[in-house]
Amino acid sequence: MPDGDTRNVLEVNDLSTVFQTRGGAVHAVNSVSFHVKPGELLGVVGESGSGKSVTMMSLIGLLPSPPAEVRSGEVLLDGEDLLKVSPERLRDVRGGEIGFIFQDPMTSLNPVFNVGFQIMEPIRRHMGLSKAQARERAVELLELVGIPGARARLTDYPHQFSGGMRQRVMIAIALACDPKVLIADEPTTALDVTIQAQILEIVDDLRAKLGMAIVWITHDLGVVAGIADRVMVMYGGQVVEHAPVHPLFNDPRHPYTRALLKTIPSVSGARAKKLQVIEGQPPILGAAPVACPFRDRCPLVFDRCHQQNPLREDVGAGHDVACFHPLAQTGREAVA
Amino acid sequence: MTALVKVRDLRMHFPINSGLLRRQTGAVKAVDGVSFDILEGETLGLVGESGCGKSTCGRAVLRLYDITGGTIEIDGRAIEHLSQSDLRQMRTTMQMVFQDPQASLNPRMTVGAIIGEPLLEHTNLSRAEREEQVQVLMDQVGLNRAFVNRYPHEFSGGQRQRIGIARALALNPKFIVCDEPIAALDVSIQAQVVNLLEELQDRLGLTYLFISHDLSMVRHIADRVAVMYLGKVVELAPRDALYDAPLHPYTEALLSAVPEPDPALAGQKKGRIVLQGDVPSPANPPEGCNFCTRCPRVMDVCRRIDPEFREVAPGHWAACHLHDAEYNANAGQTA
C-alpha cells in the first residue's frame, strides 16, 4: 500500500439506496461508508443480493430513478459531492474521472458499433481529442491490455472477439481517459480461470503503471486474496467487516466472514471430509434494518442481535467489524 | 467394484451447414473421442473451461443427443443405438440434474407436479401413492413438505436446485449426470447443495458424473477427475494424484490459475502459469495436439502428431508427448 499519499480520492459516507417497487420498498444499501486512496485496491466481497453492485452504481447515478432512490449519504470524489452535482458535471465524471468495468462483457458492448468507435467515444467526449488523435490513443489502449494486432482490430465488432478479449476491450474503455478511480464490477466472473488469470495479471500491471485507485467487486475470495490491499465484506446491504487483506483472511472477526472463508474448498492442502455450510438464506431487505442482518444464520447469535443493528466498531489496525459478540472484539476465534 | 458406465471413443459432432443449399461444410467437434469408466458408487468429476465440450459430453452419455460415434454402456446395457422408446425405459436408471435451476423447471407446474412427473410417466402408482412418494422425496432433499403446491418462482436458487435433484431421484436411478449443478448458486449455498449430493450418494449408493468448471469443488466431491480440453479428455486420474501431481501441462496451468483464498499463499505462489491466447475453435482444431497452440512446454512433435491417451502411471491417464519415451528423453522421471 502506498504510504506517502494519505488523501482519499474517493470517500463514501453513510450511503443508503432504496428501490420503490410494486411489492414495497427494498433497502438495498444501508449506510455504507468506505474510502479509497490513490494506487490502492479495495476488494468488495459479498453474495449476490448483498448490495455490492447497487452501492457502486449509486455512486455515479447509474441506477434508473425511479425505482431507485439514494436516500442519504455523500460521495466525495476529491472533495466534490457527486450526489449534489448537476447532470452535466456527472456526465463528465462518468467515464472521465471514474471508469467502470461492467460484469458481463457479452452484453455491455454495443453490438452495432465497432470496438474502435466504442473506445474512441469517451476519449473524444472527455479529452477533446481529434478523431485521428483518438484513434492513436485507442490503439495504445488496446496494446496496453494485451490485444494482439491492435490497429487492425479497431474496426472489428464485439462479436468477433472472445469473452476474455471483450473484457479487455471493456477495461480499455474504462481506462481510456486515465480515470482517478476505476470501479470493476465482477470483471472476471463470466470468464474461465485461465482467462481470469490473464486479466488479473493485466490489472496488477496497470495499477503499478498508472497508479489509480481501484474498487474491485467480486464474490470470489480467492481473487481478492491475490490482488486487494484492503477488503470490505458486505451482507444484507451493509458493510459487516472491513480490514487490510492479511488480517481479514488470518483473523476474520465477523461470523459471516469466518463462515464464508470456511465454506470454500481449496485446490491444495488437506481436504475436509465435509464442507462447512452457512445454513439458511440471505435476508430479504424489505425494511430499513433494525437488527443484525446476519442474525438468522449466525452461530453466535444472542438476544442483543435481535434488538439492535450493530455499528461498525474499530478493533485496531484499520480493522472494523459490525458485530456485538465479544469474540468479534477480542479476536482469534476460540469457540467459533 | 464394477464399472456402471463405460464410454468408449464417444464422438459428438454438430454439423455446420452453409451456402444456398445448406450443404454440410464442416463440423463442430464438441466431443471427439472420449473414453472413460465410472465405477459403481463413485463420482467422476469432469472439468474444463467453457466450450471444451464437458456439458455436451454429459448429455451425450445419457443419449440426449444422437451421438456421432462410439459406444456407451450403462448398467450392462449398450445404449448408443437404442431407439427413443427403448431409451425411455432406460431413463429410470439414468437421470440428470441441470445447470440452471431457473430454466429447467416449468414455471407453470407446482413443485409437487414437477417432482411427480417422472413417477406419472414411468410407474403405475396411484395418485395417493404418488403424492406420498413426492413427500418422501421432498424430505430427502430437505424441502419442507408444506411447499408442495408452490411454484418454482417462490423458491430461492438453492431450493430450486433441490427441486431439480428431487426430480432426478424420483425413479431411484443408479446414475446421475450433474451438469454444473452449483454454477448458478452463491458460495454459501453451493456448499449446502454439494453436501446434499454427497449425503444422497452415501445413503442411496448413487453414481455421479459431476461436471463443473470449479476445480476446488470438484476436488471436494469427486473420487476421480477427468480434465477436458477442446473435445478431448487430456488427463484422467484419481483425485489426489491429479491435484498433487498433474501430468498434463494443461491441468498444471488450470490448477495454477485457481486463485488461493489466502493472501500469504497468493503472494508466494511460485510459477503461476498464465496461458496465452484463447481456446481454438472446435470447428477447426489445430493439427497435432489440441493444446499445442497454448502449451508452455510445446515440442515440435506436438504440432504434427496427436498424442495418444495412455496410462502413464497406474490409474493415471494422460494424453501428452512429454510422457512418451519416444519423444521426450526425460519421460521416465516426470511420470
XYZ file of C-alpha atoms in Angstrom:
671
model
C 0.000 0.000 0.000
C 1.414 3.424 -0.862
C 2.079 5.242 2.402
C 3.009 8.683 1.157
C -0.361 9.712 -0.211
C -2.955 9.631 2.531
C -5.587 11.736 0.784
C -8.751 9.819 -0.073
C -9.537 10.067 -3.747
C -12.988 8.604 -3.186
C -14.843 8.794 0.081
C -18.350 7.483 0.616
C -20.214 8.270 3.810
C -23.441 6.765 5.039
C -24.864 5.926 1.621
C -28.372 4.440 1.523
C -30.242 3.376 -1.584
C -33.849 2.229 -1.666
C -35.808 0.740 -4.554
C -39.505 1.536 -4.649
C -41.158 -1.483 -6.210
C -44.739 -2.548 -6.512
C -44.098 -5.144 -3.838
C -42.841 -2.491 -1.425
C -39.537 -0.822 -0.721
C -36.287 -2.755 -0.985
C -33.484 -1.354 1.144
C -30.561 -2.495 -0.977
C -27.828 -0.327 0.519
C -27.916 0.679 4.187
C -25.492 3.355 5.389
C -22.409 2.133 3.614
C -19.173 4.048 4.147
C -15.756 3.451 2.649
C -12.812 5.270 1.135
C -10.050 4.572 -1.361
C -6.642 6.151 -1.699
C -4.762 6.624 -4.951
C -2.992 3.458 -6.077
C -4.950 1.326 -3.655
C -7.120 -1.654 -4.491
C -10.205 -2.144 -2.351
C -11.883 -5.516 -2.707
C -15.634 -5.699 -2.084
C -16.893 -9.184 -1.284
C -20.410 -10.452 -0.781
C -23.053 -12.820 -2.070
C -25.431 -11.823 -4.809
C -28.056 -9.510 -3.394
C -25.731 -8.139 -0.745
C -25.763 -4.716 -2.383
C -22.243 -4.579 -3.822
C -23.185 -3.579 -7.348
C -26.005 -1.277 -6.292
C -23.611 0.611 -3.996
C -21.171 1.244 -6.807
C -23.831 2.178 -9.306
C -25.359 4.637 -6.810
C -22.037 6.449 -6.657
C -22.259 7.823 -10.159
C -26.003 7.761 -10.638
C -26.228 4.752 -12.918
C -29.408 3.441 -11.352
C -32.689 4.349 -13.034
C -34.724 6.622 -10.814
C -37.477 5.688 -10.163
C -37.410 2.937 -8.875
C -34.046 3.626 -7.274
C -33.616 6.461 -4.839
C -30.465 7.456 -2.993
C -31.934 8.389 0.379
C -28.911 9.740 2.160
C -25.164 9.985 2.237
C -22.384 11.716 0.382
C -19.968 10.554 -2.289
C -16.852 12.674 -2.254
C -14.624 12.492 -5.309
C -11.656 14.652 -4.379
C -13.934 16.562 -2.022
C -16.751 17.113 -4.510
C -20.096 15.556 -3.581
C -21.282 13.607 -6.625
C -24.806 13.268 -5.275
C -25.271 17.033 -5.450
C -23.649 17.970 -8.757
C -25.510 18.815 -11.967
C -26.243 16.106 -14.558
C -23.715 17.753 -16.922
C -20.962 17.511 -14.377
C -21.937 13.904 -13.640
C -21.564 13.074 -17.328
C -18.038 14.454 -17.197
C -17.264 12.278 -14.215
C -18.635 9.076 -15.707
C -16.022 7.568 -17.938
C -13.786 10.587 -17.390
C -12.761 10.615 -13.757
C -14.413 7.360 -12.768
C -14.067 4.360 -15.056
C -16.488 1.480 -14.778
C -15.962 -2.112 -15.901
C -19.224 -3.992 -16.042
C -19.773 -7.590 -15.126
C -20.851 -9.126 -18.363
C -18.586 -8.465 -21.343
C -21.111 -10.141 -23.630
C -23.860 -7.600 -23.080
C -22.108 -4.392 -22.110
C -20.597 -3.629 -25.510
C -22.814 -2.244 -28.239
C -23.063 -4.904 -30.965
C -23.701 -2.447 -33.812
C -20.610 -0.279 -33.365
C -17.071 -1.471 -33.897
C -14.828 -1.520 -30.847
C -12.673 1.307 -32.182
C -15.671 3.630 -32.113
C -16.610 2.495 -28.635
C -13.139 3.118 -27.251
C -12.808 6.467 -29.023
C -16.188 7.733 -27.844
C -15.155 8.580 -24.256
C -11.757 9.842 -25.422
C -13.300 12.356 -27.787
C -16.018 13.329 -25.353
C -13.858 13.807 -22.284
C -10.404 14.636 -23.565
C -11.465 16.637 -26.604
C -9.027 14.926 -28.952
C -9.493 14.881 -32.702
C -10.570 11.725 -34.466
C -7.031 10.868 -35.580
C -5.560 11.501 -32.135
C -8.314 9.473 -30.534
C -7.564 6.606 -32.877
C -3.907 6.624 -31.835
C -4.940 6.621 -28.200
C -7.326 3.698 -28.834
C -4.518 1.666 -30.407
C -2.319 2.451 -27.413
C -5.042 1.294 -25.033
C -5.686 -1.960 -26.840
C -1.967 -2.685 -26.789
C -1.907 -1.853 -23.091
C -4.497 -4.509 -22.318
C -2.694 -7.031 -24.475
C -4.752 -7.408 -27.626
C -2.505 -8.538 -30.455
C -2.760 -6.703 -33.775
C -4.456 -3.758 -32.052
C -4.605 -1.378 -35.011
C -6.282 -3.907 -37.282
C -8.817 -4.917 -34.669
C -10.228 -1.412 -34.167
C -12.661 -1.987 -36.993
C -13.836 -5.334 -35.631
C -17.211 -5.704 -33.971
C -17.710 -7.141 -30.475
C -18.972 -10.497 -31.762
C -15.612 -11.045 -33.431
C -13.903 -11.101 -30.032
C -13.866 -13.919 -27.486
C -15.118 -13.393 -23.916
C -11.678 -12.645 -22.491
C -10.877 -10.279 -25.355
C -14.176 -8.451 -24.904
C -13.442 -7.973 -21.231
C -10.095 -6.462 -22.224
C -11.908 -4.071 -24.539
C -14.138 -3.125 -21.597
C -11.045 -2.478 -19.496
C -9.552 -0.400 -22.302
C -12.720 1.726 -22.459
C -12.743 2.177 -18.687
C -9.088 3.251 -18.753
C -9.458 5.459 -21.801
C -9.407 8.824 -20.001
C -6.955 7.979 -17.217
C -9.641 7.829 -14.533
C -8.767 8.609 -10.934
C -10.950 5.746 -9.768
C -11.661 2.500 -11.568
C -14.690 0.526 -10.435
C -14.663 -3.076 -11.590
C -17.947 -4.909 -11.054
C -17.212 -8.647 -11.086
C -14.996 -8.265 -14.132
C -13.822 -11.872 -14.197
C -16.927 -13.719 -13.023
C -18.092 -14.571 -16.528
C -14.635 -15.773 -17.564
C -12.734 -19.054 -17.272
C -9.970 -19.434 -14.719
C -7.155 -19.318 -17.254
C -8.565 -16.136 -18.808
C -9.224 -14.735 -15.332
C -5.547 -15.243 -14.525
C -4.642 -13.214 -17.632
C -6.964 -10.342 -16.653
C -5.714 -10.294 -13.051
C -2.185 -10.022 -14.298
C -3.080 -7.105 -16.596
C -4.819 -5.248 -13.766
C -1.891 -5.726 -11.396
C 0.408 -4.458 -14.089
C -1.760 -1.435 -14.923
C -2.139 -0.456 -11.304
C 1.622 -0.318 -10.924
C 1.932 1.689 -14.159
C -0.965 4.134 -13.828
C -1.412 4.425 -10.048
C -5.187 4.758 -9.990
C -7.490 3.736 -7.171
C -9.429 0.565 -7.905
C -12.608 -0.783 -6.342
C -12.914 -4.451 -7.253
C -16.255 -6.156 -6.660
C -16.268 -9.935 -6.567
C -17.782 -12.884 -4.782
C -14.593 -14.905 -5.173
C -12.472 -14.647 -2.030
C -9.586 -16.255 -3.884
C -9.389 -13.370 -6.339
C -9.481 -10.813 -3.531
C -6.722 -12.562 -1.618
C -4.468 -12.245 -4.628
C -4.899 -8.602 -5.582
C -6.527 -6.468 -2.876
C -4.874 -4.175 -0.316
C -7.992 -3.844 1.788
C -11.218 -5.836 1.779
C -14.744 -4.858 2.648
C -17.284 -7.634 3.275
C -20.917 -6.813 2.571
C -24.007 -8.634 3.774
C -27.633 -7.592 3.527
C -26.787 -4.178 2.138
C -24.352 -3.328 4.913
C -20.633 -3.435 5.467
C -20.117 -6.085 8.130
C -16.342 -6.174 8.156
C -13.529 -4.150 6.695
C -9.813 -4.787 7.076
C -6.479 -4.936 5.298
C -6.229 -8.160 3.341
C -3.950 -10.153 5.677
C -5.892 -9.574 8.911
C -9.149 -10.279 7.102
C -8.043 -13.704 5.967
C -5.931 -14.623 9.003
C -8.043 -13.111 11.734
C -11.605 -12.648 10.497
C -13.836 -11.199 13.211
C -17.352 -11.294 11.834
C -19.123 -14.688 11.996
C -20.195 -14.251 8.374
C -16.636 -13.694 7.144
C -15.451 -16.689 9.136
C -18.185 -18.908 7.756
C -17.566 -17.668 4.239
C -13.878 -18.494 4.475
C -14.687 -21.978 5.693
C -17.230 -22.832 3.007
C -14.810 -22.548 0.131
C -12.755 -25.651 -0.612
C -9.211 -25.215 -1.862
C -7.227 -26.919 -4.615
C -4.315 -27.590 -2.279
C -3.799 -28.591 1.315
C -5.888 -31.005 3.350
C -9.315 -31.924 2.058
C -12.145 -31.602 4.547
C -14.434 -34.578 4.977
C -17.494 -32.400 4.770
C -17.971 -28.849 3.610
C -18.921 -26.267 6.203
C -22.181 -24.615 5.322
C -23.947 -21.430 6.312
C -27.464 -22.617 6.983
C -30.428 -20.646 5.750
C -30.899 -17.981 3.151
C -29.720 -14.387 2.769
C -32.201 -11.863 4.181
C -34.886 -10.076 2.198
C -34.377 -6.364 2.627
C -37.983 -5.218 2.924
C -37.388 -2.546 5.541
C -34.592 -0.463 6.967
C -32.559 -2.745 9.228
C -33.387 -2.620 12.926
C -31.432 -5.737 13.894
C -28.324 -7.548 12.685
C -28.959 -8.800 9.118
C -26.990 -11.998 9.759
C -28.854 -12.970 12.953
C -30.909 -15.788 11.402
C -27.871 -17.629 10.103
C -25.371 -16.731 12.801
C -23.980 -19.474 15.066
C -23.142 -16.925 17.775
C -26.484 -15.142 17.857
C -27.742 -13.795 21.209
C -30.515 -11.508 22.470
C -28.979 -8.201 21.558
C -28.655 -9.193 17.879
C -32.439 -9.279 17.543
C -32.929 -5.847 19.055
C -30.202 -3.641 17.626
C -28.294 -3.328 14.402
C -24.582 -3.405 15.220
C -22.499 -0.476 14.026
C -19.012 -0.846 12.646
C -16.566 -0.719 15.521
C -12.832 -0.317 15.263
C -10.871 -3.282 16.565
C -7.445 -1.898 15.729
C -5.076 -1.563 12.786
C -7.664 -0.344 10.295
C -9.860 -3.329 11.036
C -13.504 -2.730 11.858
C -16.416 -5.073 12.291
C -20.153 -4.789 12.869
C -20.895 -7.438 15.488
C -21.958 -7.380 19.138
C -20.396 -10.665 20.109
C -17.340 -10.333 22.374
C -15.411 -12.664 20.057
C -15.540 -10.040 17.348
C -13.714 -7.589 19.592
C -11.194 -9.874 21.218
C -10.118 -11.592 18.035
C -8.770 -15.075 17.379
C -11.611 -17.487 17.173
C -11.623 -19.554 20.297
C -15.065 -21.071 20.155
C -16.443 -20.456 16.702
C -16.330 -52.786 -7.903
C -17.551 -52.932 -11.440
C -17.931 -50.169 -13.940
C -21.501 -48.918 -14.103
C -20.815 -46.634 -17.033
C -18.438 -47.463 -19.847
C -17.823 -44.879 -22.518
C -15.524 -45.648 -25.417
C -14.395 -43.249 -28.123
C -17.506 -41.110 -27.747
C -17.848 -38.574 -30.549
C -20.444 -35.847 -30.903
C -20.038 -33.617 -33.948
C -22.514 -30.874 -34.757
C -22.769 -30.180 -38.492
C -22.153 -26.698 -39.881
C -24.405 -26.038 -42.840
C -23.801 -23.114 -45.106
C -24.407 -21.804 -48.582
C -27.555 -21.712 -50.636
C -28.238 -25.427 -50.418
C -27.318 -25.665 -46.729
C -24.767 -28.303 -47.506
C -22.677 -29.541 -44.655
C -19.396 -27.679 -44.859
C -17.822 -28.719 -41.615
C -18.475 -29.909 -38.103
C -18.027 -28.584 -34.604
C -16.233 -31.421 -32.900
C -17.667 -30.775 -29.463
C -16.722 -34.198 -28.170
C -14.069 -36.007 -30.127
C -13.078 -39.442 -28.937
C -13.676 -39.519 -25.195
C -13.307 -42.742 -23.206
C -13.826 -43.349 -19.506
C -15.365 -45.718 -16.996
C -17.343 -44.753 -13.931
C -17.361 -47.344 -11.168
C -20.456 -48.080 -9.169
C -20.887 -45.654 -6.287
C -18.113 -43.325 -7.357
C -18.112 -39.716 -8.501
C -16.218 -38.841 -11.633
C -15.508 -35.141 -11.891
C -15.347 -33.669 -15.379
C -13.630 -30.282 -15.515
C -12.622 -27.890 -18.235
C -13.125 -24.374 -19.489
C -16.351 -23.247 -21.082
C -16.660 -24.502 -24.624
C -14.461 -27.554 -24.069
C -17.400 -29.920 -24.560
C -17.942 -31.110 -20.996
C -21.694 -30.415 -20.949
C -22.131 -31.934 -24.395
C -20.253 -34.974 -23.174
C -22.563 -35.327 -20.168
C -25.658 -35.015 -22.304
C -24.323 -37.390 -24.946
C -23.638 -40.061 -22.322
C -27.361 -40.028 -21.483
C -28.205 -40.049 -25.201
C -29.888 -36.654 -25.041
C -28.197 -36.276 -28.411
C -27.919 -38.713 -31.276
C -24.232 -39.345 -30.996
C -21.871 -39.372 -33.973
C -19.866 -42.384 -32.907
C -18.519 -44.502 -30.091
C -20.112 -46.825 -27.590
C -21.867 -46.180 -24.286
C -22.735 -48.917 -21.861
C -24.777 -48.119 -18.770
C -25.602 -50.782 -16.200
C -24.585 -53.545 -18.589
C -26.681 -52.325 -21.499
C -25.312 -50.731 -24.658
C -27.353 -47.625 -25.350
C -25.557 -45.982 -28.256
C -28.049 -47.313 -30.834
C -31.190 -47.648 -28.727
C -34.362 -46.175 -30.165
C -36.125 -43.398 -28.307
C -38.779 -45.763 -26.940
C -36.166 -48.171 -25.598
C -34.279 -45.230 -24.160
C -37.350 -44.156 -22.250
C -37.195 -47.383 -20.318
C -33.527 -46.828 -19.574
C -34.260 -43.355 -18.200
C -35.268 -44.841 -14.878
C -31.655 -45.829 -14.251
C -30.062 -42.659 -15.558
C -31.075 -39.119 -14.714
C -29.737 -35.629 -14.946
C -29.535 -32.509 -12.786
C -29.332 -29.445 -14.988
C -27.212 -26.354 -14.654
C -29.761 -23.619 -14.420
C -32.474 -24.378 -11.870
C -34.404 -21.383 -13.135
C -34.636 -22.621 -16.699
C -35.025 -26.332 -16.091
C -38.194 -26.151 -14.001
C -41.518 -25.466 -15.684
C -42.818 -22.206 -14.169
C -46.430 -23.286 -14.633
C -46.119 -26.520 -12.679
C -46.192 -26.813 -8.914
C -43.295 -28.413 -7.111
C -45.390 -31.483 -6.475
C -46.202 -31.839 -10.178
C -42.556 -31.346 -11.182
C -41.229 -33.977 -8.807
C -44.163 -36.312 -9.508
C -43.931 -36.152 -13.294
C -41.312 -38.911 -13.688
C -43.465 -41.133 -11.459
C -46.501 -40.425 -13.610
C -44.583 -41.277 -16.748
C -42.748 -44.353 -15.640
C -44.705 -46.040 -12.867
C -48.239 -47.227 -12.235
C -48.598 -45.676 -8.816
C -51.996 -44.412 -7.787
C -52.442 -40.731 -7.191
C -52.242 -41.130 -3.426
C -49.110 -43.281 -3.636
C -47.543 -40.763 -5.944
C -48.260 -37.887 -3.618
C -46.836 -39.865 -0.750
C -43.699 -40.591 -2.774
C -43.294 -36.902 -3.676
C -43.375 -36.012 0.004
C -40.731 -38.600 0.787
C -38.549 -37.166 -1.974
C -39.014 -33.653 -0.643
C -37.898 -34.829 2.778
C -34.857 -36.456 1.253
C -33.594 -33.254 -0.325
C -34.527 -31.069 2.625
C -37.559 -29.259 1.212
C -40.454 -28.504 3.506
C -43.444 -30.769 2.725
C -45.788 -27.821 3.122
C -44.384 -26.252 -0.052
C -45.703 -28.984 -2.324
C -48.244 -26.722 -4.017
C -45.930 -23.781 -4.564
C -44.464 -22.723 -7.887
C -40.713 -22.579 -8.715
C -40.524 -18.770 -8.661
C -41.399 -18.811 -4.966
C -38.130 -20.563 -4.161
C -34.552 -19.349 -3.921
C -31.827 -20.654 -6.243
C -30.550 -23.255 -3.811
C -34.043 -24.557 -3.119
C -34.805 -24.737 -6.833
C -31.733 -26.844 -7.325
C -33.060 -29.131 -4.582
C -36.285 -29.499 -6.580
C -34.216 -30.478 -9.613
C -32.360 -33.053 -7.534
C -35.600 -34.468 -6.094
C -36.947 -34.856 -9.623
C -33.811 -36.707 -10.679
C -34.110 -39.010 -7.672
C -37.785 -39.812 -8.222
C -37.222 -43.050 -10.134
C -34.414 -44.407 -7.945
C -31.769 -44.038 -10.631
C -28.323 -45.551 -10.320
C -26.507 -42.953 -12.333
C -26.976 -39.174 -12.279
C -25.239 -36.678 -14.509
C -24.867 -33.389 -12.618
C -24.251 -30.682 -15.195
C -22.766 -27.736 -13.286
C -25.393 -28.041 -10.556
C -23.789 -25.334 -8.422
C -22.557 -22.860 -11.016
C -25.587 -20.585 -10.691
C -25.546 -20.528 -6.890
C -23.862 -18.350 -4.278
C -20.827 -19.632 -2.415
C -22.643 -20.205 0.852
C -25.454 -22.071 -0.948
C -23.069 -24.113 -3.112
C -21.765 -25.918 -0.051
C -25.311 -26.832 1.005
C -26.073 -28.423 -2.363
C -22.742 -30.261 -2.557
C -23.257 -31.671 0.938
C -26.746 -32.792 -0.058
C -25.401 -34.580 -3.130
C -22.785 -36.335 -1.000
C -25.307 -37.390 1.634
C -27.623 -38.812 -1.010
C -24.745 -40.715 -2.542
C -23.860 -42.289 0.800
C -27.458 -43.157 1.531
C -28.603 -44.383 -1.875
C -25.351 -45.594 -3.412
C -25.604 -43.244 -6.381
C -23.025 -42.858 -9.103
C -22.343 -39.335 -10.313
C -20.785 -37.735 -13.319
C -20.134 -34.303 -11.826
C -19.496 -31.665 -14.465
C -18.043 -28.378 -13.255
C -15.565 -25.668 -14.038
C -14.878 -25.139 -10.352
C -11.721 -27.112 -9.663
C -11.865 -26.682 -5.917
C -15.422 -28.002 -5.665
C -14.564 -30.974 -7.881
C -11.625 -31.742 -5.625
C -14.033 -31.935 -2.767
C -16.711 -34.118 -4.291
C -15.011 -36.326 -6.899
C -13.182 -39.625 -6.445
C -11.577 -39.449 -9.855
C -11.248 -36.456 -12.123
C -11.158 -36.110 -15.907
C -9.879 -32.897 -17.469
C -11.249 -31.958 -20.876
C -9.779 -29.612 -23.409
C -11.305 -28.925 -26.801
C -13.432 -32.051 -27.011
C -10.876 -34.475 -25.633
C -10.030 -35.803 -22.215
C -6.396 -34.834 -21.697
C -5.941 -36.304 -18.236
C -7.844 -38.744 -16.053
C -6.644 -39.712 -12.601
C -7.687 -40.336 -9.018
C -8.364 -37.044 -7.273
C -5.271 -36.768 -5.118
C -2.906 -37.840 -7.880
C -4.375 -35.271 -10.254
C -4.263 -32.351 -7.836
C -0.891 -33.178 -6.287
C 0.997 -34.239 -9.367
C -0.723 -33.279 -12.608
C 0.916 -34.837 -15.654
C -0.585 -32.782 -18.466
C 0.624 -29.176 -18.891
C -2.972 -28.021 -19.323
C -4.014 -29.472 -15.975
C -0.980 -27.819 -14.417
C -1.919 -24.442 -15.883
C -5.554 -24.840 -14.893
C -4.648 -25.646 -11.298
C -2.174 -22.822 -11.015
C -4.754 -20.349 -12.333
C -7.173 -21.031 -9.472
C -6.825 -18.128 -7.026
C -5.987 -19.215 -3.477
C -8.210 -17.734 -0.773
C -5.160 -16.942 1.336
C -3.147 -13.766 0.817
C 0.008 -15.320 2.251
C -0.058 -18.118 -0.311
C -1.127 -15.835 -3.118
C 1.961 -13.687 -2.694
C 4.444 -16.519 -2.850
C 2.579 -18.691 -5.327
C 5.567 -19.590 -7.381
C 5.406 -20.006 -11.084
C 1.805 -19.230 -11.744
C 1.349 -20.385 -15.295
C -0.644 -17.844 -17.255
C -1.702 -19.372 -20.538
C -1.538 -17.055 -23.503
C -4.333 -16.728 -26.012
C -7.743 -18.332 -26.187
C -9.094 -21.788 -26.792
C -9.094 -22.566 -30.542
C -12.409 -23.153 -32.255
C -13.615 -26.748 -32.043
C -14.761 -26.427 -35.656
C -11.178 -26.023 -36.712
C -8.894 -27.639 -34.134
C -5.131 -27.297 -34.640
C -3.156 -30.091 -36.228
C -1.439 -32.446 -33.825
C -2.163 -31.972 -30.136
C -5.179 -29.742 -29.483
C -3.278 -27.871 -26.795
C -0.164 -27.137 -28.885
C -1.191 -23.516 -29.590
C -1.118 -22.552 -25.895
C 1.136 -25.150 -24.315
C 4.109 -23.668 -22.434
C 6.116 -26.860 -22.996
C 5.286 -27.453 -26.630
C 7.678 -29.586 -28.725
C 7.943 -29.987 -32.485
C 6.263 -33.339 -32.452
C 3.162 -31.852 -30.773
C 2.346 -29.862 -33.895
C 2.398 -32.976 -36.072
C 1.111 -35.949 -34.104
C -1.872 -36.064 -31.810
C -0.727 -37.715 -28.557
C -2.375 -40.945 -27.576
C -4.403 -41.179 -24.345
C -2.229 -43.602 -22.378
C -1.964 -44.939 -18.867
C 1.197 -43.187 -17.716
C 1.107 -44.376 -14.115
C -1.299 -46.946 -12.654
C -4.776 -45.431 -12.911
C -3.370 -42.136 -14.153
C -4.073 -41.493 -17.811
C -2.760 -38.589 -19.851
C -2.537 -37.577 -23.492
C 0.794 -35.821 -23.779
C 4.054 -36.427 -25.638
C 6.001 -35.309 -22.564
C 5.284 -38.706 -21.060
C 6.159 -40.551 -24.210
C 9.661 -42.022 -24.026
C 9.912 -41.907 -27.791
C 9.702 -38.111 -27.925
C 10.884 -36.989 -24.524
C 14.090 -38.383 -23.046
C 13.065 -37.349 -19.530
C 9.717 -39.070 -19.742
C 10.685 -41.711 -17.205
C 11.430 -39.165 -14.480
C 8.395 -37.000 -14.882
C 5.940 -39.849 -14.995
